[in-house]
PDB file of C-alpha atoms in Angstrom:
ATOM      1  CA  UNK A   6     -72.972 115.841 196.960  1.00 50.00           C
ATOM      2  CA  UNK A   7     -75.908 116.864 195.883  1.00 52.00           C
ATOM      3  CA  UNK A   8     -79.210 114.649 194.848  1.00 63.00           C
ATOM      4  CA  UNK A   9     -81.105 114.808 191.636  1.00 73.00           C
ATOM      5  CA  UNK A  10     -79.907 116.373 187.785  1.00 75.00           C
ATOM      6  CA  UNK A  11     -80.062 120.164 189.050  1.00 80.00           C
ATOM      7  CA  UNK A  12     -77.402 118.681 191.894  1.00 82.00           C
ATOM      8  CA  UNK A  13     -75.166 117.147 189.687  1.00 87.00           C
ATOM      9  CA  UNK A  14     -74.877 119.822 187.145  1.00 88.00           C
ATOM     10  CA  UNK A  15     -74.507 121.949 190.281  1.00 85.00           C
ATOM     11  CA  UNK A  16     -71.283 119.896 191.679  1.00 87.00           C
ATOM     12  CA  UNK A  17     -70.186 119.342 187.786  1.00 88.00           C
ATOM     13  CA  UNK A  18     -69.940 123.170 186.943  1.00 86.00           C
ATOM     14  CA  UNK A  19     -68.185 123.537 190.549  1.00 88.00           C
ATOM     15  CA  UNK A  20     -65.511 120.459 189.542  1.00 90.00           C
ATOM     16  CA  UNK A  21     -65.280 122.271 186.199  1.00 88.00           C
ATOM     17  CA  UNK A  22     -64.357 125.874 188.113  1.00 88.00           C
ATOM     18  CA  UNK A  23     -61.828 124.596 190.069  1.00 88.00           C
ATOM     19  CA  UNK A  24     -60.251 122.531 187.410  1.00 86.00           C
ATOM     20  CA  UNK A  25     -60.224 125.872 185.488  1.00 88.00           C
ATOM     21  CA  UNK A  26     -59.076 128.062 188.434  1.00 88.00           C
ATOM     22  CA  UNK A  27     -56.219 125.515 188.830  1.00 88.00           C
ATOM     23  CA  UNK A  28     -55.540 125.354 185.581  1.00 87.00           C
ATOM     24  CA  UNK A  29     -55.020 129.669 185.273  1.00 89.00           C
ATOM     25  CA  UNK A  30     -52.785 129.581 188.603  1.00 90.00           C
ATOM     26  CA  UNK A  31     -50.716 127.176 186.481  1.00 90.00           C
ATOM     27  CA  UNK A  32     -50.710 129.636 183.146  1.00 89.00           C
ATOM     28  CA  UNK A  33     -49.516 131.876 185.671  1.00 88.00           C
ATOM     29  CA  UNK A  34     -47.186 130.773 187.092  1.00 91.00           C
ATOM     30  CA  UNK A  35     -45.397 129.894 183.677  1.00 92.00           C
ATOM     31  CA  UNK A  36     -45.790 133.156 182.362  1.00 90.00           C
ATOM     32  CA  UNK A  37     -44.230 134.718 185.892  1.00 91.00           C
ATOM     33  CA  UNK A  38     -41.273 132.151 185.054  1.00 92.00           C
ATOM     34  CA  UNK A  39     -41.319 133.272 181.824  1.00 92.00           C
ATOM     35  CA  UNK A  40     -40.864 136.943 182.338  1.00 90.00           C
ATOM     36  CA  UNK A  41     -38.546 136.853 184.715  1.00 91.00           C
ATOM     37  CA  UNK A  42     -36.160 134.267 182.657  1.00 92.00           C
ATOM     38  CA  UNK A  43     -36.555 137.097 180.077  1.00 91.00           C
ATOM     39  CA  UNK A  44     -35.891 139.825 182.490  1.00 87.00           C
ATOM     40  CA  UNK A  45     -32.426 138.162 183.379  1.00 85.00           C
ATOM     41  CA  UNK A  46     -31.537 137.225 179.841  1.00 87.00           C
ATOM     42  CA  UNK A  47     -32.042 140.737 179.117  1.00 86.00           C
ATOM     43  CA  UNK A  48     -29.843 142.056 182.407  1.00 79.00           C
ATOM     44  CA  UNK A  49     -26.984 140.284 181.868  1.00 81.00           C
ATOM     45  CA  UNK A  50     -26.993 141.224 178.271  1.00 84.00           C
ATOM     46  CA  UNK A  51     -26.593 145.065 179.751  1.00 84.00           C
ATOM     47  CA  UNK A  52     -23.811 144.319 181.219  1.00 80.00           C
ATOM     48  CA  UNK A  53     -24.284 145.616 184.451  1.00 81.00           C
ATOM     49  CA  UNK A  54     -22.778 146.230 187.769  1.00 85.00           C
ATOM     50  CA  UNK A  55     -23.653 144.970 191.377  1.00 88.00           C
ATOM     51  CA  UNK A  56     -24.616 147.923 193.703  1.00 93.00           C
ATOM     52  CA  UNK A  57     -21.950 146.602 195.969  1.00 96.00           C
ATOM     53  CA  UNK A  58     -19.071 147.461 193.267  1.00 95.00           C
ATOM     54  CA  UNK A  59     -20.410 150.315 191.850  1.00 96.00           C
ATOM     55  CA  UNK A  60     -19.953 151.588 196.024  1.00 97.00           C
ATOM     56  CA  UNK A  61     -16.681 150.513 196.463  1.00 98.00           C
ATOM     57  CA  UNK A  62     -15.925 152.237 193.355  1.00 98.00           C
ATOM     58  CA  UNK A  63     -17.654 155.600 194.206  1.00 98.00           C
ATOM     59  CA  UNK A  64     -15.944 155.469 197.511  1.00 98.00           C
ATOM     60  CA  UNK A  65     -12.216 154.797 195.882  1.00 98.00           C
ATOM     61  CA  UNK A  66     -12.909 157.713 193.742  1.00 98.00           C
ATOM     62  CA  UNK A  67     -14.158 160.311 196.227  1.00 98.00           C
ATOM     63  CA  UNK A  68     -10.765 159.673 198.175  1.00 98.00           C
ATOM     64  CA  UNK A  69      -8.555 159.754 195.069  1.00 98.00           C
ATOM     65  CA  UNK A  70     -10.398 163.046 194.350  1.00 98.00           C
ATOM     66  CA  UNK A  71      -9.628 164.486 198.219  1.00 98.00           C
ATOM     67  CA  UNK A  72      -6.233 163.429 197.809  1.00 98.00           C
ATOM     68  CA  UNK A  73      -5.991 165.355 194.634  1.00 98.00           C
ATOM     69  CA  UNK A  74      -7.109 168.040 195.935  1.00 98.00           C
ATOM     70  CA  UNK A  75      -5.271 167.896 198.876  1.00 97.00           C
ATOM     71  CA  UNK A  76      -1.940 167.673 196.484  1.00 98.00           C
ATOM     72  CA  UNK A  77      -2.904 170.807 194.477  1.00 97.00           C
ATOM     73  CA  UNK A  78      -3.577 172.933 197.466  1.00 97.00           C
ATOM     74  CA  UNK A  79      -0.126 171.937 198.779  1.00 95.00           C
ATOM     75  CA  UNK A  80       1.812 172.518 195.090  1.00 96.00           C
ATOM     76  CA  UNK A  81      -0.197 176.256 195.018  1.00 95.00           C
ATOM     77  CA  UNK A  82       0.972 176.663 198.257  1.00 93.00           C
ATOM     78  CA  UNK A  83       4.922 175.414 197.272  1.00 92.00           C
ATOM     79  CA  UNK A  84       4.668 177.399 194.077  1.00 92.00           C
ATOM     80  CA  UNK A  85       3.338 180.990 195.838  1.00 93.00           C
ATOM     81  CA  UNK A  86       6.340 179.909 198.636  1.00 91.00           C
ATOM     82  CA  UNK A  87       8.740 179.479 195.532  1.00 90.00           C
ATOM     83  CA  UNK A  88       7.872 182.764 193.560  1.00 89.00           C
ATOM     84  CA  UNK A  89       8.314 184.809 196.921  1.00 89.00           C
ATOM     85  CA  UNK A  90      12.021 183.281 197.596  1.00 86.00           C
ATOM     86  CA  UNK A  91      10.935 181.728 200.712  1.00 80.00           C
ATOM     87  CA  UNK A  92      12.114 177.951 199.545  1.00 72.00           C
ATOM     88  CA  UNK A  93      14.536 176.972 196.797  1.00 67.00           C
ATOM     89  CA  UNK A  94      14.174 174.616 193.942  1.00 64.00           C
ATOM     90  CA  UNK A  95      16.023 171.995 195.658  1.00 69.00           C
ATOM     91  CA  UNK A  96      13.650 172.370 198.996  1.00 64.00           C
ATOM     92  CA  UNK A  97      10.154 172.523 197.130  1.00 60.00           C
ATOM     93  CA  UNK A  98      11.120 169.158 194.978  1.00 64.00           C
ATOM     94  CA  UNK A  99      12.641 167.480 198.559  1.00 61.00           C
ATOM     95  CA  UNK A 100       9.397 167.343 199.780  1.00 56.00           C
ATOM     96  CA  UNK A 101       7.156 164.242 200.103  1.00 55.00           C
ATOM     97  CA  UNK A 102       3.796 162.916 198.098  1.00 53.00           C
ATOM     98  CA  UNK A 103       2.145 162.284 201.165  1.00 53.00           C
ATOM     99  CA  UNK A 104       2.564 165.642 202.653  1.00 52.00           C
ATOM    100  CA  UNK A 105       4.688 168.271 203.539  1.00 50.00           C
TER     101      UNK A 105
END
């Protein structure tokens, strides 16, 4: 501490600034916490999905699309063969879904 009236004023001013800085930090944390809580509340109302779940569904859809394309090609091949008399109706129906 500084001696004398002017030193005391500086000490009091420093203490006041220190208290104000602490109060500002506390208020900042409180505002940050309130914004975070509001953001979480808002996000929960949007019915969002987790990224992991989205990626899983995208992978399933990609596999399903590939299977549809494979089966479409198989059907087109069988229709062509059937139209040219290379395969009878009973043979065309005897194939499995998984492949020729």
